mmCIF file of C-alpha atoms and ligand atoms in Angstrom:
data_model
loop_
_atom_site.group_PDB
_atom_site.id
_atom_site.type_symbol
_atom_site.label_atom_id
_atom_site.label_comp_id
_atom_site.label_asym_id
_atom_site.label_seq_id
_atom_site.Cartn_x
_atom_site.Cartn_y
_atom_site.Cartn_z
ATOM 1 C CA MET R 1 51.479 38.044 -34.275
ATOM 2 C CA LYS R 2 50.097 38.630 -37.735
ATOM 3 C CA THR R 3 47.520 41.386 -38.082
ATOM 4 C CA THR R 4 45.279 41.915 -41.077
ATOM 5 C CA THR R 5 44.330 45.330 -42.214
ATOM 6 C CA ILE R 6 41.216 45.964 -44.233
ATOM 7 C CA SER R 7 41.221 48.843 -46.617
ATOM 8 C CA ASN R 8 38.501 51.469 -46.359
ATOM 9 C CA SER R 9 36.823 50.462 -49.606
ATOM 10 C CA LYS R 10 36.819 46.762 -48.612
ATOM 11 C CA PHE R 11 35.330 47.761 -45.264
ATOM 12 C CA ARG R 12 32.607 49.783 -46.928
ATOM 13 C CA ARG R 13 31.798 46.868 -49.270
ATOM 14 C CA LYS R 14 31.481 44.487 -46.311
ATOM 15 C CA SER R 15 29.207 46.930 -44.502
ATOM 16 C CA ILE R 16 26.930 47.230 -47.532
ATOM 17 C CA VAL R 17 26.745 43.426 -47.909
ATOM 18 C CA ALA R 18 25.982 43.019 -44.224
ATOM 19 C CA PHE R 19 23.279 45.657 -44.408
ATOM 20 C CA LEU R 20 21.684 44.031 -47.478
ATOM 21 C CA VAL R 21 21.672 40.643 -45.777
ATOM 22 C CA PHE R 22 20.050 42.226 -42.726
ATOM 23 C CA LEU R 23 17.476 44.014 -44.897
ATOM 24 C CA GLY R 24 16.696 40.750 -46.747
ATOM 25 C CA CYS R 25 16.140 38.885 -43.507
ATOM 26 C CA PHE R 26 13.967 41.683 -42.175
ATOM 27 C CA VAL R 27 11.767 41.777 -45.301
ATOM 28 C CA LEU R 28 11.468 37.952 -45.238
ATOM 29 C CA ALA R 29 10.549 37.944 -41.537
ATOM 30 C CA PHE R 30 8.074 40.797 -42.046
ATOM 31 C CA PHE R 31 6.230 39.015 -44.858
ATOM 32 C CA SER R 32 6.359 35.588 -43.185
ATOM 33 C CA TRP R 33 4.903 37.093 -40.025
ATOM 34 C CA GLY R 34 2.078 38.695 -42.015
ATOM 35 C CA LYS R 35 1.442 35.482 -43.891
ATOM 36 C CA LEU R 36 1.420 33.421 -40.702
ATOM 37 C CA ASN R 37 -1.061 35.782 -39.076
ATOM 38 C CA SER R 38 -3.375 35.842 -42.054
ATOM 39 C CA ALA R 39 -3.173 32.059 -42.572
ATOM 40 C CA LYS R 40 -6.461 30.255 -42.148
ATOM 41 C CA PRO R 41 -6.597 28.881 -38.601
ATOM 42 C CA LYS R 42 -6.865 25.152 -38.101
ATOM 43 C CA ASP R 43 -8.239 24.209 -34.659
ATOM 44 C CA GLY R 44 -7.476 27.634 -33.242
ATOM 45 C CA THR R 45 -3.890 27.873 -34.545
ATOM 46 C CA PRO R 46 -2.603 29.257 -37.902
ATOM 47 C CA ALA R 47 -2.396 26.328 -40.321
ATOM 48 C CA PRO R 48 1.440 26.367 -40.772
ATOM 49 C CA LEU R 49 1.940 26.254 -36.977
ATOM 50 C CA ARG R 50 -0.671 23.504 -36.635
ATOM 51 C CA ALA R 51 1.193 21.533 -39.323
ATOM 52 C CA ALA R 52 4.415 21.895 -37.300
ATOM 53 C CA LEU R 53 2.655 20.622 -34.154
ATOM 54 C CA GLU R 54 1.393 17.612 -36.089
ATOM 55 C CA THR R 55 4.852 16.822 -37.455
ATOM 56 C CA ASN R 56 6.242 16.947 -33.892
ATOM 57 C CA GLU R 57 3.456 14.634 -32.800
ATOM 58 C CA SER R 58 4.330 11.938 -35.317
ATOM 59 C CA ILE R 59 8.054 12.118 -34.463
ATOM 60 C CA PHE R 60 7.559 11.996 -30.678
ATOM 61 C CA TYR R 61 4.872 9.333 -30.905
ATOM 62 C CA GLY R 62 7.281 7.089 -32.807
ATOM 63 C CA LEU R 63 10.244 7.766 -30.501
ATOM 64 C CA PHE R 64 8.696 7.864 -27.044
ATOM 65 C CA GLY R 65 5.221 6.306 -27.414
ATOM 66 C CA ASN R 66 5.911 3.369 -25.095
ATOM 67 C CA ARG R 67 8.411 4.440 -22.485
ATOM 68 C CA LEU R 68 7.675 4.500 -18.740
ATOM 69 C CA THR R 69 7.509 7.798 -16.871
ATOM 70 C CA GLN R 70 9.960 8.189 -13.992
ATOM 71 C CA THR R 71 8.469 7.429 -10.548
ATOM 72 C CA TYR R 72 9.504 8.622 -7.046
ATOM 73 C CA PRO R 73 9.294 7.392 -3.440
ATOM 74 C CA ALA R 74 6.089 8.309 -1.575
ATOM 75 C CA SER R 75 8.110 10.499 0.811
ATOM 76 C CA MET R 76 8.736 12.902 -2.077
ATOM 77 C CA ALA R 77 5.060 13.377 -2.895
ATOM 78 C CA ALA R 78 3.466 16.759 -2.131
ATOM 79 C CA LYS R 79 1.147 16.788 0.894
ATOM 80 C CA LYS R 80 -0.665 19.906 -0.274
ATOM 81 C CA VAL R 81 -1.449 19.233 -3.903
ATOM 82 C CA ARG R 82 -2.057 22.138 -6.183
ATOM 83 C CA VAL R 83 -5.537 22.621 -7.681
ATOM 84 C CA ASN R 84 -5.611 23.975 -11.225
ATOM 85 C CA GLY R 85 -8.671 24.429 -13.409
ATOM 86 C CA ASN R 86 -12.316 23.738 -12.614
ATOM 87 C CA ILE R 87 -13.946 23.873 -16.027
ATOM 88 C CA GLY R 88 -16.838 21.419 -16.238
ATOM 89 C CA MET R 89 -17.040 21.164 -12.444
ATOM 90 C CA ASN R 90 -20.328 22.868 -11.613
ATOM 91 C CA LYS R 91 -21.527 23.381 -8.052
ATOM 92 C CA ASP R 92 -24.808 21.531 -8.729
ATOM 93 C CA PHE R 93 -23.058 18.183 -9.266
ATOM 94 C CA GLU R 94 -24.669 15.347 -7.269
ATOM 95 C CA PRO R 95 -21.918 12.852 -6.419
ATOM 96 C CA GLU R 96 -24.400 10.443 -4.777
ATOM 97 C CA ASN R 97 -26.141 9.974 -8.130
ATOM 98 C CA TRP R 98 -22.929 9.587 -10.116
ATOM 99 C CA LYS R 99 -22.151 6.542 -12.192
ATOM 100 C CA LEU R 100 -19.458 6.294 -14.812
ATOM 101 C CA GLN R 101 -21.028 5.992 -18.260
ATOM 102 C CA VAL R 102 -19.143 3.883 -20.761
ATOM 103 C CA ILE R 103 -20.646 4.175 -24.224
ATOM 104 C CA ARG R 104 -19.836 0.873 -25.910
ATOM 105 C CA LYS R 105 -21.628 1.978 -29.046
ATOM 106 C CA PRO R 106 -24.419 4.465 -29.716
ATOM 107 C CA GLY R 107 -27.418 3.355 -27.658
ATOM 108 C CA ASP R 108 -25.430 0.843 -25.606
ATOM 109 C CA THR R 109 -24.097 2.381 -22.386
ATOM 110 C CA LEU R 110 -22.649 0.703 -19.291
ATOM 111 C CA PHE R 111 -23.271 2.419 -15.929
ATOM 112 C CA ILE R 112 -20.559 1.626 -13.367
ATOM 113 C CA SER R 113 -20.543 2.693 -9.705
ATOM 114 C CA LEU R 114 -17.519 3.966 -7.808
ATOM 115 C CA GLU R 115 -17.691 0.899 -5.512
ATOM 116 C CA GLU R 116 -17.360 -1.368 -8.521
ATOM 117 C CA ILE R 117 -14.364 0.594 -9.805
ATOM 118 C CA ARG R 118 -12.749 0.504 -6.341
ATOM 119 C CA SER R 119 -13.122 -3.274 -6.266
ATOM 120 C CA LEU R 120 -10.847 -3.669 -9.309
ATOM 121 C CA PRO R 121 -7.081 -4.215 -8.798
ATOM 122 C CA LYS R 122 -5.521 -0.968 -7.562
ATOM 123 C CA THR R 123 -2.380 0.602 -9.042
ATOM 124 C CA GLU R 124 -0.538 3.530 -7.474
ATOM 125 C CA ILE R 125 1.826 5.980 -9.085
ATOM 126 C CA ILE R 126 4.045 8.752 -7.745
ATOM 127 C CA PHE R 127 5.270 10.911 -10.607
ATOM 128 C CA ASP R 128 6.039 14.487 -11.565
ATOM 129 C CA PHE R 129 2.737 16.003 -12.717
ATOM 130 C CA LYS R 130 3.407 18.659 -15.375
ATOM 131 C CA CYS R 131 1.119 21.483 -16.406
ATOM 132 C CA ILE R 132 1.583 23.194 -19.763
ATOM 133 C CA GLU R 133 1.520 26.564 -17.936
ATOM 134 C CA GLY R 134 4.961 25.768 -16.560
ATOM 135 C CA TRP R 135 4.554 24.266 -13.073
ATOM 136 C CA ASP R 136 5.151 20.687 -11.980
ATOM 137 C CA GLN R 137 4.681 18.763 -8.751
ATOM 138 C CA ILE R 138 5.460 15.230 -7.577
ATOM 139 C CA SER R 139 2.148 13.715 -6.524
ATOM 140 C CA HIS R 140 0.777 10.342 -5.456
ATOM 141 C CA TRP R 141 -2.330 8.857 -7.102
ATOM 142 C CA GLY R 142 -4.220 5.574 -6.918
ATOM 143 C CA GLY R 143 -6.807 3.916 -9.135
ATOM 144 C CA VAL R 144 -7.372 1.212 -11.669
ATOM 145 C CA ARG R 145 -5.204 0.892 -14.749
ATOM 146 C CA PHE R 146 -7.242 1.806 -17.796
ATOM 147 C CA SER R 147 -5.980 -1.382 -19.503
ATOM 148 C CA ASP R 148 -7.225 -3.493 -16.532
ATOM 149 C CA PHE R 149 -10.565 -1.709 -16.683
ATOM 150 C CA ILE R 150 -10.854 -2.454 -20.428
ATOM 151 C CA LYS R 151 -10.117 -6.127 -19.814
ATOM 152 C CA LYS R 152 -12.541 -6.422 -16.891
ATOM 153 C CA TYR R 153 -15.468 -4.943 -18.854
ATOM 154 C CA GLY R 154 -14.682 -6.729 -22.130
ATOM 155 C CA LEU R 155 -14.014 -3.517 -24.034
ATOM 156 C CA ASP R 156 -11.157 -4.783 -26.224
ATOM 157 C CA GLU R 157 -13.047 -4.142 -29.422
ATOM 158 C CA GLN R 158 -13.674 -0.529 -28.336
ATOM 159 C CA ALA R 159 -10.072 0.026 -27.236
ATOM 160 C CA ALA R 160 -8.886 -1.229 -30.622
ATOM 161 C CA LYS R 161 -10.251 2.023 -32.061
ATOM 162 C CA GLN R 162 -7.783 4.902 -32.333
ATOM 163 C CA PHE R 163 -9.085 7.282 -29.655
ATOM 164 C CA THR R 164 -10.910 7.460 -26.342
ATOM 165 C CA GLY R 165 -13.062 10.493 -25.547
ATOM 166 C CA PHE R 166 -13.917 11.750 -22.031
ATOM 167 C CA VAL R 167 -16.567 14.280 -21.016
ATOM 168 C CA THR R 168 -17.472 15.769 -17.602
ATOM 169 C CA PRO R 169 -21.067 15.136 -16.414
ATOM 170 C CA ASP R 170 -22.071 18.698 -17.416
ATOM 171 C CA GLY R 171 -20.269 18.531 -20.781
ATOM 172 C CA GLY R 172 -18.122 21.561 -19.896
ATOM 173 C CA TYR R 173 -14.662 19.925 -20.188
ATOM 174 C CA TYR R 174 -13.699 17.186 -22.596
ATOM 175 C CA VAL R 175 -10.542 15.536 -23.893
ATOM 176 C CA GLY R 176 -9.574 13.075 -26.592
ATOM 177 C CA ILE R 177 -6.577 10.743 -26.240
ATOM 178 C CA ASP R 178 -4.901 8.240 -28.559
ATOM 179 C CA ASN R 179 -5.483 4.698 -27.368
ATOM 180 C CA LYS R 180 -1.815 3.811 -27.437
ATOM 181 C CA SER R 181 -1.387 6.295 -24.564
ATOM 182 C CA MET R 182 -4.628 5.133 -22.900
ATOM 183 C CA MET R 183 -3.420 1.510 -22.789
ATOM 184 C CA HIS R 184 -0.032 2.554 -21.359
ATOM 185 C CA PRO R 185 0.569 0.711 -18.030
ATOM 186 C CA GLN R 186 0.796 4.004 -16.045
ATOM 187 C CA THR R 187 -2.552 5.371 -17.243
ATOM 188 C CA LEU R 188 -5.153 5.269 -14.422
ATOM 189 C CA LEU R 189 -8.820 5.899 -13.812
ATOM 190 C CA CYS R 190 -7.939 7.519 -10.519
ATOM 191 C CA TYR R 191 -10.023 7.724 -7.312
ATOM 192 C CA GLU R 192 -7.325 8.339 -4.652
ATOM 193 C CA LEU R 193 -4.822 11.073 -3.836
ATOM 194 C CA ASN R 194 -2.246 10.427 -1.063
ATOM 195 C CA ASP R 195 -4.131 7.221 -0.081
ATOM 196 C CA LYS R 196 -7.389 9.140 0.519
ATOM 197 C CA PRO R 197 -10.483 9.562 -1.676
ATOM 198 C CA LEU R 198 -9.987 12.280 -4.283
ATOM 199 C CA PRO R 199 -11.004 15.708 -2.945
ATOM 200 C CA MET R 200 -13.929 17.285 -4.843
ATOM 201 C CA ASN R 201 -11.758 19.979 -6.497
ATOM 202 C CA GLN R 202 -9.256 17.338 -7.593
ATOM 203 C CA GLY R 203 -11.913 15.476 -9.555
ATOM 204 C CA TYR R 204 -14.002 13.328 -7.184
ATOM 205 C CA PRO R 205 -15.294 10.695 -7.842
ATOM 206 C CA LEU R 206 -13.044 9.764 -10.776
ATOM 207 C CA ARG R 207 -10.378 11.496 -12.845
ATOM 208 C CA LEU R 208 -7.813 10.512 -15.396
ATOM 209 C CA ILE R 209 -4.102 10.241 -14.532
ATOM 210 C CA ILE R 210 -1.996 9.826 -17.654
ATOM 211 C CA PRO R 211 1.687 10.542 -16.914
ATOM 212 C CA VAL R 212 2.728 10.421 -20.590
ATOM 213 C CA LYS R 213 0.671 13.599 -21.154
ATOM 214 C CA TYR R 214 0.594 17.177 -19.892
ATOM 215 C CA GLY R 215 -1.943 18.104 -17.164
ATOM 216 C CA VAL R 216 -4.592 19.351 -19.604
ATOM 217 C CA LYS R 217 -5.403 15.748 -20.538
ATOM 218 C CA HIS R 218 -5.847 14.586 -16.912
ATOM 219 C CA ILE R 219 -9.583 15.290 -16.963
ATOM 220 C CA LYS R 220 -11.199 15.674 -13.542
ATOM 221 C CA ARG R 221 -14.721 14.446 -12.702
ATOM 222 C CA ILE R 222 -15.220 12.044 -15.592
ATOM 223 C CA GLY R 223 -18.881 11.640 -16.609
ATOM 224 C CA SER R 224 -18.689 9.517 -19.715
ATOM 225 C CA ILE R 225 -16.217 7.647 -21.865
ATOM 226 C CA TYR R 226 -16.533 6.726 -25.545
ATOM 227 C CA PHE R 227 -14.342 5.325 -28.316
ATOM 228 C CA SER R 228 -13.780 6.555 -31.841
ATOM 229 C CA ASN R 229 -11.585 6.334 -34.905
ATOM 230 C CA ILE R 230 -11.778 10.072 -35.393
ATOM 231 C CA ARG R 231 -10.275 12.501 -32.904
ATOM 232 C CA PRO R 232 -12.814 13.313 -30.188
ATOM 233 C CA PRO R 233 -13.322 17.020 -29.509
ATOM 234 C CA ASP R 234 -10.790 18.388 -27.020
ATOM 235 C CA TYR R 235 -11.345 21.544 -24.952
ATOM 236 C CA TRP R 236 -7.825 23.035 -25.095
ATOM 237 C CA HIS R 237 -7.130 21.786 -28.606
ATOM 238 C CA GLU R 238 -10.110 23.846 -29.769
ATOM 239 C CA ARG R 239 -8.407 26.827 -28.105
ATOM 240 C CA GLY R 240 -5.170 26.437 -30.024
ATOM 241 C CA TYR R 241 -3.140 23.879 -28.025
ATOM 242 C CA ASP R 242 -1.479 20.760 -29.350
ATOM 243 C CA TYR R 243 -3.839 17.760 -29.537
ATOM 244 C CA TYR R 244 -1.252 15.144 -28.604
ATOM 245 C CA CYS R 245 0.202 17.014 -25.561
ATOM 246 C CA GLY R 246 2.770 14.223 -25.065
ATOM 247 C CA LEU R 247 5.679 14.383 -22.648
HETATM 248 N N1 LIG D 301 -12.764 18.964 -15.471
HETATM 249 C C1 LIG D 301 -11.561 19.565 -15.570
HETATM 250 N N2 LIG D 301 -10.434 18.794 -15.606
HETATM 251 C C2 LIG D 301 -9.221 19.380 -15.702
HETATM 252 C C3 LIG D 301 -9.084 20.778 -15.830
HETATM 253 C C4 LIG D 301 -10.271 21.573 -15.793
HETATM 254 O O1 LIG D 301 -10.254 22.804 -15.895
HETATM 255 N N3 LIG D 301 -11.485 20.911 -15.667
HETATM 256 N N4 LIG D 301 -7.820 21.362 -15.944
HETATM 257 C C5 LIG D 301 -6.739 20.485 -16.410
HETATM 258 C C6 LIG D 301 -5.413 21.064 -16.197
HETATM 259 S S1 LIG D 301 -4.930 22.313 -17.238
HETATM 260 C C7 LIG D 301 -4.531 20.589 -15.245
HETATM 261 S S2 LIG D 301 -2.939 21.153 -15.123
HETATM 262 C C8 LIG D 301 -4.962 19.540 -14.303
HETATM 263 C C9 LIG D 301 -4.733 20.012 -12.867
HETATM 264 O O2 LIG D 301 -5.108 19.027 -11.952
HETATM 265 P P1 LIG D 301 -5.183 19.418 -10.411
HETATM 266 O O3 LIG D 301 -6.250 20.464 -10.247
HETATM 267 O O4 LIG D 301 -5.495 18.161 -9.682
HETATM 268 O O5 LIG D 301 -3.850 19.992 -10.068
HETATM 269 O O6 LIG D 301 -6.329 19.190 -14.449
HETATM 270 C C10 LIG D 301 -6.771 19.096 -15.772
HETATM 271 N N5 LIG D 301 -8.118 18.586 -15.734
HETATM 272 MO MO1 LIG D 302 -2.682 22.524 -16.944
#
């Protein structure tokens, strides 16, 4: 076997080079970190990081915008479904007085009862629900496809806009979603969990189920819906999260 010997002076030179490279990287990292932290925030996140999120969004939207989420047999669905988050779900809510408000344009609102929504064609989905905090759970939901709902109420012109906005009855939680994801065949206005009416803490009377997105976008207890070409305000986006939240 051939061995190589390095002379002392060569060794010293290599050590000095290595140290300088290390020092350079350290100084660069130190200043970048400072710069990142002092950067003007955009929607709760330093602007350079926000720009990175938006670049990811455009790449993933192009690559995966239309694919179907994997589904599972009903036997795999959780019987005890986790409850996570209750923002915008005040105790003083009166379900008996609830109607879904669909704002077709300012000053022109449709009021739709739960019975009417239940009378539309039902779609069920069993999929792996994923929360951004790191947990996931296979769960079984039922409701009307958003695209069927749009057709039934003649809202094509509204859905041709870029975004749909959702707000809880008390205004406490709100999300905005691109309409390409809203019109996806697995996106539901959901009123059933495991073949039973949605429990109150899971969003009774109506919640969103949108498997192409993380849990944050699956707004519980929908009060009103509106359409817009500018991004509707979004609760967790305002607190620094990604707007798109795609999976
Ligand atoms: N109104 C409302 N909807 C909400 C939330 C909330 O706090 N309030 N949390 C969201 C988050 S972060 C997740 S992961 C899912 C959890 O749905 P679950 O409680 O049915 O598990 O609801 C989403 N919808
Ligand atoms: Mo979540």
